[in-house]
CSV table of C-alpha atoms and ligand atoms in Angstrom, one decimal:
chain,number,residue,atom,x,y,z
W,1455,MET,CA,-83.1,-66.6,16.5
W,1456,SER,CA,-80.9,-66.2,13.6
W,1457,HIS,CA,-80.8,-68.3,10.3
W,1458,THR,CA,-77.4,-69.0,9.2
W,1459,ASN,CA,-77.4,-71.6,6.9
W,1460,LEU,CA,-79.0,-72.0,4.0
W,1461,ALA,CA,-81.7,-74.7,4.8
W,1462,GLU,CA,-82.6,-72.9,8.0
W,1463,LEU,CA,-83.2,-69.8,5.9
W,1464,GLN,CA,-85.5,-71.7,3.1
W,1465,ALA,CA,-87.2,-73.0,5.9
W,1466,ALA,CA,-87.9,-69.7,7.8
W,1467,GLU,CA,-88.5,-67.9,4.5
W,1468,SER,CA,-91.1,-70.3,3.1
W,1469,ARG,CA,-93.1,-69.7,6.8
W,1470,LEU,CA,-92.2,-66.1,6.9
W,1471,MET,CA,-92.5,-64.7,3.6
W,1472,LEU,CA,-95.0,-63.8,0.8
W,1473,GLN,CA,-94.1,-66.4,-1.9
W,1474,THR,CA,-93.0,-63.9,-4.6
W,1475,TYR,CA,-90.3,-65.8,-5.9
W,1476,ALA,CA,-89.3,-69.3,-6.2
W,1477,ARG,CA,-85.6,-68.5,-5.5
W,1478,TYR,CA,-82.5,-70.7,-6.6
W,1479,PRO,CA,-80.8,-72.5,-3.6
W,1480,MET,CA,-78.0,-70.3,-3.4
W,1481,MET,CA,-77.4,-67.5,-0.8
W,1482,PHE,CA,-74.6,-65.2,-1.2
W,1483,VAL,CA,-73.1,-63.0,1.7
W,1484,SER,CA,-70.5,-61.3,-0.4
W,1485,GLY,CA,-69.4,-59.6,-4.0
W,1486,GLU,CA,-65.9,-58.5,-5.1
W,1487,GLY,CA,-65.7,-57.5,-8.9
W,1488,VAL,CA,-67.7,-59.9,-11.3
W,1489,TYR,CA,-67.9,-62.4,-8.2
W,1490,LEU,CA,-70.2,-63.3,-5.9
W,1491,ARG,CA,-69.6,-65.6,-3.2
W,1492,ASP,CA,-71.7,-67.6,-1.1
W,1493,GLU,CA,-72.1,-68.6,2.7
W,1494,GLN,CA,-69.5,-72.0,1.8
W,1495,GLY,CA,-66.6,-69.5,0.6
W,1496,SER,CA,-67.1,-70.3,-3.1
W,1497,ASP,CA,-67.3,-68.0,-5.9
W,1498,TYR,CA,-69.4,-67.5,-8.7
W,1499,LEU,CA,-69.0,-65.5,-11.6
W,1500,ASP,CA,-71.8,-63.3,-11.9
W,1501,LEU,CA,-73.7,-63.1,-15.7
W,1502,LEU,CA,-76.9,-61.6,-14.1
W,1503,SER,CA,-75.3,-58.8,-12.1
W,1504,GLY,CA,-78.9,-59.0,-9.8
W,1505,ILE,CA,-81.2,-58.6,-12.9
W,1506,GLY,CA,-79.2,-56.0,-14.7
W,1507,VAL,CA,-78.4,-53.8,-11.6
W,1508,SER,CA,-74.7,-54.5,-10.4
W,1509,ALA,CA,-73.5,-52.6,-13.7
W,1510,LEU,CA,-70.3,-51.7,-11.2
W,1511,GLY,CA,-69.8,-55.3,-9.9
W,1512,TYR,CA,-69.3,-55.8,-6.5
W,1513,ASN,CA,-67.9,-53.5,-3.9
W,1514,HIS,CA,-66.7,-51.1,-6.3
W,1515,PRO,CA,-64.7,-48.5,-4.5
W,1516,ALA,CA,-66.6,-45.5,-6.2
W,1517,ILE,CA,-70.0,-46.8,-5.0
W,1518,THR,CA,-68.7,-47.5,-1.2
W,1519,ARG,CA,-67.0,-44.0,-1.4
W,1520,ALA,CA,-70.0,-42.3,-2.6
W,1521,LEU,CA,-72.4,-44.3,-0.1
W,1522,THR,CA,-70.0,-44.1,3.0
W,1523,GLU,CA,-69.3,-39.9,2.3
W,1524,GLN,CA,-73.0,-39.2,1.8
W,1525,ALA,CA,-74.2,-41.2,4.4
W,1526,GLN,CA,-72.2,-39.5,6.8
W,1527,GLN,CA,-73.4,-35.9,5.8
W,1528,LEU,CA,-77.0,-36.5,5.0
W,1529,ILE,CA,-79.5,-39.6,3.5
W,1530,HIS,CA,-82.9,-38.0,3.3
W,1531,THR,CA,-84.3,-34.7,4.3
W,1532,SER,CA,-87.5,-35.0,1.8
W,1533,ASN,CA,-88.7,-33.3,-1.2
W,1534,LEU,CA,-89.7,-30.3,0.5
W,1535,PHE,CA,-86.4,-28.7,0.6
W,1536,TYR,CA,-83.5,-28.5,-1.7
W,1537,HIS,CA,-80.4,-30.2,-1.6
W,1538,ARG,CA,-77.3,-30.2,-4.5
W,1539,GLY,CA,-77.8,-33.7,-5.3
W,1540,THR,CA,-80.8,-33.6,-7.5
W,1541,THR,CA,-79.9,-31.1,-9.8
W,1542,GLU,CA,-76.2,-32.6,-10.7
W,1543,LEU,CA,-78.0,-36.0,-11.4
W,1544,ALA,CA,-80.8,-34.2,-13.3
W,1545,LEU,CA,-77.5,-32.4,-15.6
W,1546,ARG,CA,-76.1,-35.7,-15.8
W,1547,LEU,CA,-79.4,-37.5,-16.9
W,1548,THR,CA,-80.5,-34.8,-19.2
W,1549,GLU,CA,-77.1,-34.8,-21.0
W,1550,ILE,CA,-76.8,-38.4,-21.6
W,1551,THR,CA,-80.4,-39.1,-22.5
W,1552,GLY,CA,-81.7,-35.8,-24.6
W,1553,LEU,CA,-84.3,-35.1,-22.7
W,1554,ASP,CA,-84.9,-32.2,-20.8
W,1555,ARG,CA,-87.0,-32.8,-17.6
W,1556,VAL,CA,-86.5,-35.2,-14.9
W,1557,PHE,CA,-88.4,-37.1,-11.8
W,1558,LEU,CA,-86.7,-39.1,-9.4
W,1559,CYS,CA,-88.3,-41.7,-7.8
W,1560,ASN,CA,-87.5,-45.6,-6.2
W,1561,SER,CA,-88.0,-48.2,-8.8
W,1562,GLY,CA,-88.1,-49.0,-12.4
W,1563,THR,CA,-91.7,-49.8,-11.7
W,1564,GLU,CA,-92.6,-46.0,-9.9
W,1565,ALA,CA,-90.7,-44.7,-13.3
W,1566,TRP,CA,-93.3,-46.0,-15.5
W,1567,GLU,CA,-96.1,-45.3,-13.0
W,1568,ALA,CA,-94.7,-41.6,-13.8
W,1569,ALA,CA,-94.5,-42.1,-17.4
W,1570,MET,CA,-98.3,-43.5,-17.9
W,1571,LYS,CA,-99.4,-40.8,-15.3
W,1572,LEU,CA,-97.8,-38.2,-17.4
W,1573,ALA,CA,-99.6,-39.3,-20.6
W,1574,ARG,CA,-102.7,-39.3,-19.2
W,1575,ALA,CA,-101.9,-35.8,-17.9
W,1576,ASN,CA,-100.5,-34.5,-21.1
W,1577,ALA,CA,-104.0,-35.6,-23.0
W,1578,ALA,CA,-106.1,-33.9,-20.8
W,1579,LEU,CA,-103.7,-30.4,-21.0
W,1580,LEU,CA,-103.8,-30.8,-24.8
W,1581,ASN,CA,-107.8,-31.6,-24.7
W,1582,SER,CA,-107.9,-28.2,-22.6
W,1583,GLU,CA,-106.3,-26.3,-25.0
W,1584,GLY,CA,-108.5,-27.4,-27.7
W,1585,ARG,CA,-107.4,-30.6,-28.9
W,1586,HIS,CA,-108.6,-34.0,-28.6
W,1587,LEU,CA,-106.6,-36.9,-27.2
W,1588,GLY,CA,-108.1,-39.9,-25.5
W,1589,THR,CA,-106.8,-42.3,-22.7
W,1590,LYS,CA,-105.8,-45.4,-24.4
W,1591,PHE,CA,-102.1,-47.1,-24.5
W,1592,ILE,CA,-100.8,-48.9,-27.0
W,1593,ALA,CA,-98.1,-51.7,-25.9
W,1594,MET,CA,-96.2,-54.7,-27.3
W,1595,VAL,CA,-96.6,-58.2,-26.9
W,1596,SER,CA,-93.8,-59.5,-24.8
W,1597,SER,CA,-93.4,-56.6,-23.1
W,1598,PHE,CA,-92.5,-55.8,-19.2
W,1599,HIS,CA,-93.1,-52.5,-17.5
W,1600,GLY,CA,-93.6,-53.0,-13.8
W,1601,ARG,CA,-96.5,-54.3,-11.2
W,1602,THR,CA,-97.8,-51.6,-9.2
W,1603,MET,CA,-101.6,-51.1,-10.1
W,1604,GLY,CA,-101.0,-48.7,-12.9
W,1605,SER,CA,-98.1,-50.3,-14.6
W,1606,VAL,CA,-99.2,-53.7,-14.7
W,1607,SER,CA,-101.7,-52.7,-17.3
W,1608,THR,CA,-99.2,-52.7,-19.7
W,1609,PRO,CA,-96.8,-55.9,-19.4
W,1610,HIS,CA,-97.9,-58.4,-21.3
W,1611,LYS,CA,-97.9,-61.9,-19.7
W,1612,ALA,CA,-101.4,-62.8,-18.1
W,1613,LEU,CA,-99.6,-63.8,-15.2
W,1614,TYR,CA,-98.8,-60.8,-14.2
W,1615,ARG,CA,-102.2,-58.8,-15.1
W,1616,GLU,CA,-104.8,-60.9,-14.7
W,1617,PRO,CA,-105.1,-62.2,-11.2
W,1618,PHE,CA,-105.6,-58.5,-10.7
W,1619,ALA,CA,-108.4,-57.0,-12.9
W,1620,PRO,CA,-110.0,-55.0,-13.3
W,1621,LEU,CA,-107.2,-53.1,-14.6
W,1622,ILE,CA,-106.9,-49.9,-16.4
W,1623,PRO,CA,-108.7,-49.8,-19.3
W,1624,GLY,CA,-107.7,-49.1,-23.1
W,1625,VAL,CA,-104.4,-50.9,-22.8
W,1626,GLU,CA,-104.1,-53.0,-26.9
W,1627,PHE,CA,-101.3,-55.1,-27.0
W,1628,ILE,CA,-100.0,-55.5,-31.0
W,1629,ALA,CA,-96.4,-57.3,-31.8
W,1630,MET,CA,-93.7,-55.6,-31.9
W,1631,ASN,CA,-92.4,-54.3,-35.3
W,1632,ASP,CA,-95.7,-55.2,-36.8
W,1633,VAL,CA,-96.0,-51.9,-38.5
W,1634,ALA,CA,-99.7,-52.1,-39.8
W,1635,ALA,CA,-100.7,-53.0,-36.5
W,1636,LEU,CA,-99.7,-49.9,-35.2
W,1637,ARG,CA,-101.4,-48.0,-37.8
W,1638,ALA,CA,-104.2,-49.7,-37.1
W,1639,ALA,CA,-104.1,-49.9,-33.5
W,1640,PHE,CA,-103.2,-46.0,-33.6
W,1641,SER,CA,-106.1,-43.0,-33.1
W,1642,ASP,CA,-106.3,-40.1,-31.6
W,1643,GLU,CA,-108.0,-42.3,-29.0
W,1644,VAL,CA,-104.5,-43.1,-27.7
W,1645,CYS,CA,-102.3,-41.3,-25.2
W,1646,GLY,CA,-99.3,-43.1,-25.5
W,1647,ILE,CA,-97.3,-46.0,-27.1
W,1648,ALA,CA,-95.3,-48.1,-24.6
W,1649,ILE,CA,-91.7,-49.5,-26.1
W,1650,GLU,CA,-89.0,-51.3,-25.1
W,1651,CYS,CA,-86.3,-51.1,-27.8
W,1652,LEU,CA,-84.7,-54.2,-26.6
W,1653,GLN,CA,-86.9,-56.2,-24.9
W,1654,GLY,CA,-85.5,-58.0,-21.7
W,1655,GLU,CA,-88.2,-60.2,-19.7
W,1656,GLY,CA,-89.8,-60.9,-23.3
W,1657,GLY,CA,-86.9,-62.5,-24.4
W,1658,ILE,CA,-84.1,-60.4,-25.5
W,1659,ASN,CA,-86.1,-58.6,-29.0
W,1660,PRO,CA,-85.1,-55.7,-30.5
W,1661,VAL,CA,-87.6,-53.1,-32.3
W,1662,SER,CA,-87.0,-52.8,-35.8
W,1663,GLU,CA,-86.2,-48.9,-37.2
W,1664,GLU,CA,-89.0,-48.8,-39.0
W,1665,PHE,CA,-91.3,-49.8,-36.1
W,1666,LEU,CA,-90.0,-47.0,-33.9
W,1667,THR,CA,-89.6,-44.3,-37.0
W,1668,VAL,CA,-93.5,-45.1,-37.2
W,1669,ALA,CA,-94.5,-44.8,-33.8
W,1670,ARG,CA,-92.5,-41.4,-33.6
W,1671,GLU,CA,-94.5,-40.3,-36.7
W,1672,LEU,CA,-98.2,-41.2,-35.3
W,1673,CYS,CA,-97.6,-39.5,-32.3
W,1674,ASP,CA,-95.9,-36.5,-33.5
W,1675,ALA,CA,-99.7,-36.3,-35.4
W,1676,THR,CA,-101.5,-36.5,-32.5
W,1677,GLY,CA,-99.3,-35.2,-29.5
W,1678,ALA,CA,-99.5,-38.7,-27.8
W,1679,LEU,CA,-96.4,-39.5,-26.0
W,1680,LEU,CA,-93.7,-41.8,-27.4
W,1681,ILE,CA,-92.5,-43.6,-24.1
W,1682,LEU,CA,-89.1,-46.0,-24.3
W,1683,ASP,CA,-88.6,-48.0,-21.4
W,1684,GLU,CA,-85.2,-48.2,-20.7
W,1685,ILE,CA,-85.1,-49.6,-17.3
W,1686,GLN,CA,-83.1,-52.7,-18.6
W,1687,SER,CA,-81.7,-51.5,-21.2
W,1688,GLY,CA,-80.5,-48.1,-20.3
W,1689,MET,CA,-77.5,-46.8,-18.6
W,1690,GLY,CA,-74.8,-48.1,-21.5
W,1691,ARG,CA,-76.3,-51.5,-21.0
W,1692,THR,CA,-76.4,-51.9,-24.8
W,1693,GLY,CA,-73.0,-50.1,-25.4
W,1694,LYS,CA,-75.1,-46.4,-25.6
W,1695,TRP,CA,-76.8,-44.8,-22.4
W,1696,CYS,CA,-80.1,-45.7,-24.0
W,1697,ALA,CA,-80.8,-48.4,-26.3
W,1698,TYR,CA,-82.9,-45.8,-28.5
W,1699,GLN,CA,-79.5,-43.8,-29.5
W,1700,HIS,CA,-79.0,-47.0,-31.8
W,1701,TYR,CA,-82.0,-45.2,-33.5
W,1702,ALA,CA,-82.4,-41.9,-35.2
W,1703,VAL,CA,-85.4,-41.4,-32.8
W,1704,ARG,CA,-86.1,-39.3,-29.8
W,1705,PRO,CA,-88.6,-40.7,-27.4
W,1706,ASP,CA,-90.8,-38.1,-25.4
W,1707,VAL,CA,-90.5,-40.1,-22.6
W,1708,THR,CA,-88.0,-42.3,-21.1
W,1709,THR,CA,-87.5,-44.5,-17.9
W,1710,LEU,CA,-84.5,-45.7,-16.3
W,1711,ALA,CA,-83.8,-47.7,-12.9
W,1712,LYS,CA,-81.6,-50.7,-12.8
W,1713,PRO,CA,-78.0,-50.1,-12.7
W,1714,LEU,CA,-78.7,-46.0,-11.8
W,1715,ALA,CA,-77.4,-45.8,-8.7
W,1716,GLY,CA,-75.6,-49.6,-9.0
W,1717,GLY,CA,-77.7,-51.5,-6.7
W,1718,VAL,CA,-79.2,-48.8,-4.4
W,1719,PRO,CA,-82.9,-48.7,-5.0
W,1720,ILE,CA,-83.8,-45.8,-7.4
W,1721,GLY,CA,-85.3,-45.1,-10.9
W,1722,ALA,CA,-86.2,-41.9,-13.0
W,1723,MET,CA,-88.4,-40.9,-15.4
W,1724,LEU,CA,-87.4,-38.1,-18.1
W,1725,CYS,CA,-89.2,-36.2,-20.6
W,1726,THR,CA,-89.5,-33.3,-22.9
W,1727,ASP,CA,-90.3,-29.8,-21.7
W,1728,ALA,CA,-93.7,-29.8,-24.4
W,1729,ALA,CA,-94.7,-33.3,-22.2
W,1730,ALA,CA,-93.5,-31.8,-18.5
W,1731,ARG,CA,-96.0,-28.8,-19.2
W,1732,ALA,CA,-98.6,-31.3,-17.6
W,1733,ILE,CA,-97.3,-31.5,-14.3
W,1734,THR,CA,-98.1,-28.8,-11.5
W,1735,PRO,CA,-96.9,-29.1,-8.0
W,1736,GLY,CA,-98.8,-31.5,-6.0
W,1737,MET,CA,-100.1,-34.0,-8.9
W,1738,HIS,CA,-97.4,-36.3,-8.5
W,1739,GLY,CA,-94.7,-36.9,-5.9
W,1740,THR,CA,-92.8,-39.5,-3.5
W,1741,THR,CA,-91.2,-39.1,0.1
W,1742,PHE,CA,-88.2,-41.1,-0.9
W,1743,GLY,CA,-87.5,-40.1,-4.5
W,1744,GLY,CA,-84.2,-38.2,-5.5
W,1745,ASN,CA,-82.9,-38.7,-1.7
W,1746,PRO,CA,-79.5,-37.5,-1.0
W,1747,LEU,CA,-77.8,-41.1,-0.6
W,1748,ALA,CA,-79.5,-42.7,-3.7
W,1749,VAL,CA,-78.7,-39.5,-5.9
W,1750,ALA,CA,-74.8,-39.6,-5.0
W,1751,VAL,CA,-74.8,-42.9,-5.8
W,1752,ALA,CA,-76.5,-42.6,-9.1
W,1753,ILE,CA,-73.8,-39.6,-9.5
W,1754,ALA,CA,-71.1,-41.6,-8.9
W,1755,VAL,CA,-72.4,-44.2,-11.4
W,1756,ILE,CA,-72.4,-42.1,-13.8
W,1757,ASP,CA,-69.2,-40.3,-13.6
W,1758,GLU,CA,-67.2,-44.0,-13.1
W,1759,ILE,CA,-68.8,-45.0,-16.6
W,1760,LYS,CA,-67.6,-42.0,-18.2
W,1761,ARG,CA,-64.4,-41.9,-16.5
W,1762,ALA,CA,-63.5,-45.6,-17.4
W,1763,ASN,CA,-65.0,-45.6,-20.9
W,1764,LEU,CA,-67.0,-48.5,-19.8
W,1765,LEU,CA,-69.5,-47.7,-22.9
W,1766,ASP,CA,-66.6,-48.4,-25.4
W,1767,HIS,CA,-65.8,-51.6,-23.3
W,1768,VAL,CA,-69.4,-52.6,-23.5
W,1769,ASN,CA,-69.2,-52.5,-27.0
W,1770,GLU,CA,-66.1,-54.2,-27.3
W,1771,VAL,CA,-66.5,-57.2,-25.1
W,1772,GLY,CA,-70.4,-57.5,-26.0
W,1773,GLY,CA,-69.1,-57.6,-29.6
W,1774,TYR,CA,-67.0,-60.4,-28.9
W,1775,PHE,CA,-69.4,-62.3,-26.3
W,1776,HIS,CA,-72.0,-62.2,-29.4
W,1777,ALA,CA,-69.6,-63.3,-32.0
W,1778,GLN,CA,-68.3,-66.2,-29.7
W,1779,LEU,CA,-72.2,-66.8,-29.3
W,1780,LEU,CA,-72.9,-66.9,-33.1
W,1781,ALA,CA,-70.0,-69.3,-33.8
W,1782,LEU,CA,-71.4,-71.3,-31.0
W,1783,GLN,CA,-74.8,-71.3,-32.8
W,1784,SER,CA,-72.7,-72.6,-36.2
W,1785,LYS,CA,-71.5,-75.6,-34.0
W,1786,HIS,CA,-74.9,-76.8,-32.0
W,1787,GLU,CA,-78.5,-77.3,-33.4
W,1788,ALA,CA,-80.3,-76.4,-30.0
W,1789,ILE,CA,-79.4,-73.1,-30.8
W,1790,LYS,CA,-82.2,-71.4,-32.3
W,1791,GLN,CA,-80.9,-67.8,-32.3
W,1792,VAL,CA,-78.9,-65.4,-30.9
W,1793,ARG,CA,-80.1,-62.0,-30.2
W,1794,GLY,CA,-78.3,-58.5,-28.3
W,1795,LEU,CA,-76.8,-55.4,-28.1
W,1796,GLY,CA,-73.5,-55.2,-26.0
W,1797,LEU,CA,-73.9,-57.0,-22.9
W,1798,MET,CA,-77.6,-57.3,-23.2
W,1799,ILE,CA,-77.4,-60.9,-25.0
W,1800,GLY,CA,-79.7,-63.6,-25.2
W,1801,ILE,CA,-79.7,-67.1,-26.4
W,1802,GLU,CA,-82.8,-68.9,-27.9
W,1803,LEU,CA,-82.8,-72.3,-27.4
W,1804,HIS,CA,-85.2,-74.8,-29.3
W,1805,SER,CA,-86.3,-76.5,-25.9
W,1806,ALA,CA,-87.4,-74.9,-22.8
W,1807,ASP,CA,-86.3,-78.2,-20.4
W,1808,LEU,CA,-83.1,-78.0,-22.4
W,1809,ALA,CA,-82.7,-74.3,-21.3
W,1810,LYS,CA,-83.7,-75.2,-17.8
W,1811,THR,CA,-81.0,-78.0,-17.7
W,1812,ILE,CA,-78.3,-76.1,-19.0
W,1813,LEU,CA,-79.0,-72.8,-16.7
W,1814,GLY,CA,-79.2,-75.4,-13.4
W,1815,GLU,CA,-75.8,-77.0,-14.8
W,1816,MET,CA,-74.0,-73.7,-15.3
W,1817,GLN,CA,-74.7,-72.9,-11.6
W,1818,GLN,CA,-73.4,-76.0,-10.6
W,1819,ARG,CA,-70.1,-74.7,-12.1
W,1820,ARG,CA,-70.4,-71.4,-10.7
W,1821,ILE,CA,-71.6,-69.3,-13.7
W,1822,LEU,CA,-74.7,-67.4,-13.0
W,1823,LEU,CA,-77.4,-66.4,-15.5
W,1824,ASN,CA,-81.0,-66.7,-16.1
W,1825,ARG,CA,-83.6,-68.0,-18.2
W,1826,THR,CA,-86.8,-65.6,-19.7
W,1827,HIS,CA,-89.2,-66.4,-21.8
W,1828,GLU,CA,-89.2,-70.0,-21.5
W,1829,THR,CA,-86.5,-70.7,-23.6
W,1830,VAL,CA,-84.1,-68.0,-23.7
W,1831,LEU,CA,-81.2,-67.9,-21.8
W,1832,ARG,CA,-79.8,-64.3,-20.7
W,1833,PHE,CA,-77.0,-62.5,-19.9
W,1834,LEU,CA,-76.9,-59.5,-18.2
W,1835,PRO,CA,-73.4,-59.4,-16.8
W,1836,PRO,CA,-71.6,-56.4,-15.0
W,1837,TYR,CA,-69.8,-54.0,-17.6
W,1838,LEU,CA,-66.5,-55.1,-16.0
W,1839,ILE,CA,-66.5,-58.7,-17.5
W,1840,THR,CA,-63.5,-59.4,-19.6
W,1841,ARG,CA,-63.1,-61.9,-22.5
W,1842,GLU,CA,-61.5,-64.5,-20.4
W,1843,HIS,CA,-64.9,-64.4,-18.3
W,1844,VAL,CA,-66.4,-64.9,-21.7
W,1845,ASP,CA,-64.5,-67.3,-23.1
W,1846,GLN,CA,-64.8,-69.1,-19.5
W,1847,THR,CA,-68.9,-69.0,-20.1
W,1848,LEU,CA,-68.7,-70.3,-23.4
W,1849,SER,CA,-66.3,-73.2,-23.2
W,1850,ALA,CA,-68.8,-74.0,-20.2
W,1851,LEU,CA,-71.9,-73.9,-22.2
W,1852,ASP,CA,-69.7,-75.6,-25.4
W,1853,GLU,CA,-69.7,-78.6,-23.0
W,1854,LEU,CA,-73.1,-78.8,-21.5
W,1855,LEU,CA,-74.5,-78.3,-25.3
W,1856,THR,CA,-72.1,-80.9,-26.5
W,1857,GLN,CA,-73.2,-83.2,-23.6
W,1858,HIS,CA,-77.0,-82.5,-24.1
W,1859,SER,CA,-76.5,-82.8,-27.7
W,1860,SER,CA,-79.8,-85.1,-28.2
W,1861,VAL,CA,-82.1,-82.6,-26.6
W,1862,ILE,CA,-83.2,-80.2,-29.2
W,1863,THR,CA,-86.9,-79.2,-28.9
W,1864,ASP,CA,-89.4,-80.5,-26.7
W,1865,ALA,CA,-93.2,-80.1,-27.3
W,1866,HIS,CA,-94.3,-78.6,-24.2
W,1867,GLN,CA,-92.8,-75.7,-22.9
W,1868,THR,CA,-94.8,-74.9,-19.3
W,1869,LEU,CA,-92.2,-74.0,-17.1
W,1870,ALA,CA,-92.4,-70.4,-15.8
W,1871,PRO,CA,-89.8,-68.1,-15.9
W,1872,ARG,CA,-88.4,-65.9,-13.2
W,1873,THR,CA,-88.5,-62.0,-13.5
P,144,PLP,C1,-87.8,-52.9,-19.2
P,144,PLP,C2,-88.6,-53.3,-17.6
P,144,PLP,N1,-89.6,-52.4,-16.9
P,144,PLP,C3,-90.0,-52.1,-15.9
P,144,PLP,C4,-89.1,-53.1,-15.3
P,144,PLP,C5,-90.2,-53.0,-13.2
P,144,PLP,O1,-88.4,-52.1,-12.7
P,144,PLP,P1,-88.7,-52.5,-11.0
P,144,PLP,O2,-88.8,-54.1,-10.9
P,144,PLP,O3,-87.6,-51.7,-10.5
P,144,PLP,O4,-89.6,-52.1,-10.3
P,144,PLP,C6,-88.2,-54.0,-15.2
P,144,PLP,C7,-87.7,-54.8,-14.3
P,144,PLP,O5,-87.5,-55.9,-14.7
P,144,PLP,C8,-87.9,-53.8,-16.5
P,144,PLP,O6,-86.8,-55.0,-17.0
């Protein structure tokens, strides 16, 4: 039995699938450039790119070429054997992140899981060398890092953690950018500090230079690892390869995933040589991680971002987008704040209900974005969008905000965001 139209599919999914997502009532069948096409043949301007994944848009020749050529040669051999792709990708990843060593896996949460395990193993190694380091982590309020049983201990939102308790113990949440709280929470009992330099799911919140610098100093003093999650903000999204490159701070560990292979599942954990001493053969691994197919596409994505100067483009169009949104804010009281870097942008509204309404009406106008942290409209478009796409979006937002100008705030913000 095949479910060809949306209504049939909805009915079948509600019966057959674990209900982890409340999907929007839309079904896409193809994509080209920055547009997605639904089953009726209508095109949507995609300003979300599969939650920050399809950075090169859809049907990009560099990706389809790498995929088809590699699929004809070799899809998988396992990590028991060598293939050329891993070192070629590792060379590129170490060059763009400034870190020394790479572990390849299949998703963001797996990369984060590896980072947490590395922090624990690093503590154990230092303890064996006569130093003292405990097993605690410091994580940030409004953070998001993943959903496996280990990594789910560090996202802040109760819905993600509490149903699965007991989680790994000793994770202390502090408000990002509260330097006094960071100093108070830190001691040699801490093995890692976890930060997103630009929080994604938490509402597009930037870390301050001072906070990041203090986190670096504290970790340097004890040997704990500074772990910067670049799963959403990395790979050029903010106009640099990693968001931490906007700051004068080098982490011990970073994690990449989402756009790394343009939509083919992959994750990467990178670390310094010093931290890498803690892992020896057999301690950690994955069957699929670093498989030739995903690796070939990741290489193609990095080379295309370089070839087409997409970091410059992200800075240029992102700067324009941001400036236009600030102009919109000066016109509409409903906008509380515009935040972000490059093409990772959030508009915080005063009202969660209004944010939900605007999102739905933008979808009716065939422009896709999403809402996170209740009140924040989030844009994670493909890097290929142009000023014309920004203008089209801004004029739609302007019209909708004018139309709903009576709704500025609401007392009850109870709607669940999607991730
Ligand atoms: C900052 C951050 N870390 C980790 C993750 C988890 O990645 P994945 O969904 O690929 O497991 C996400 C996903 O949204 C993320 O935004």
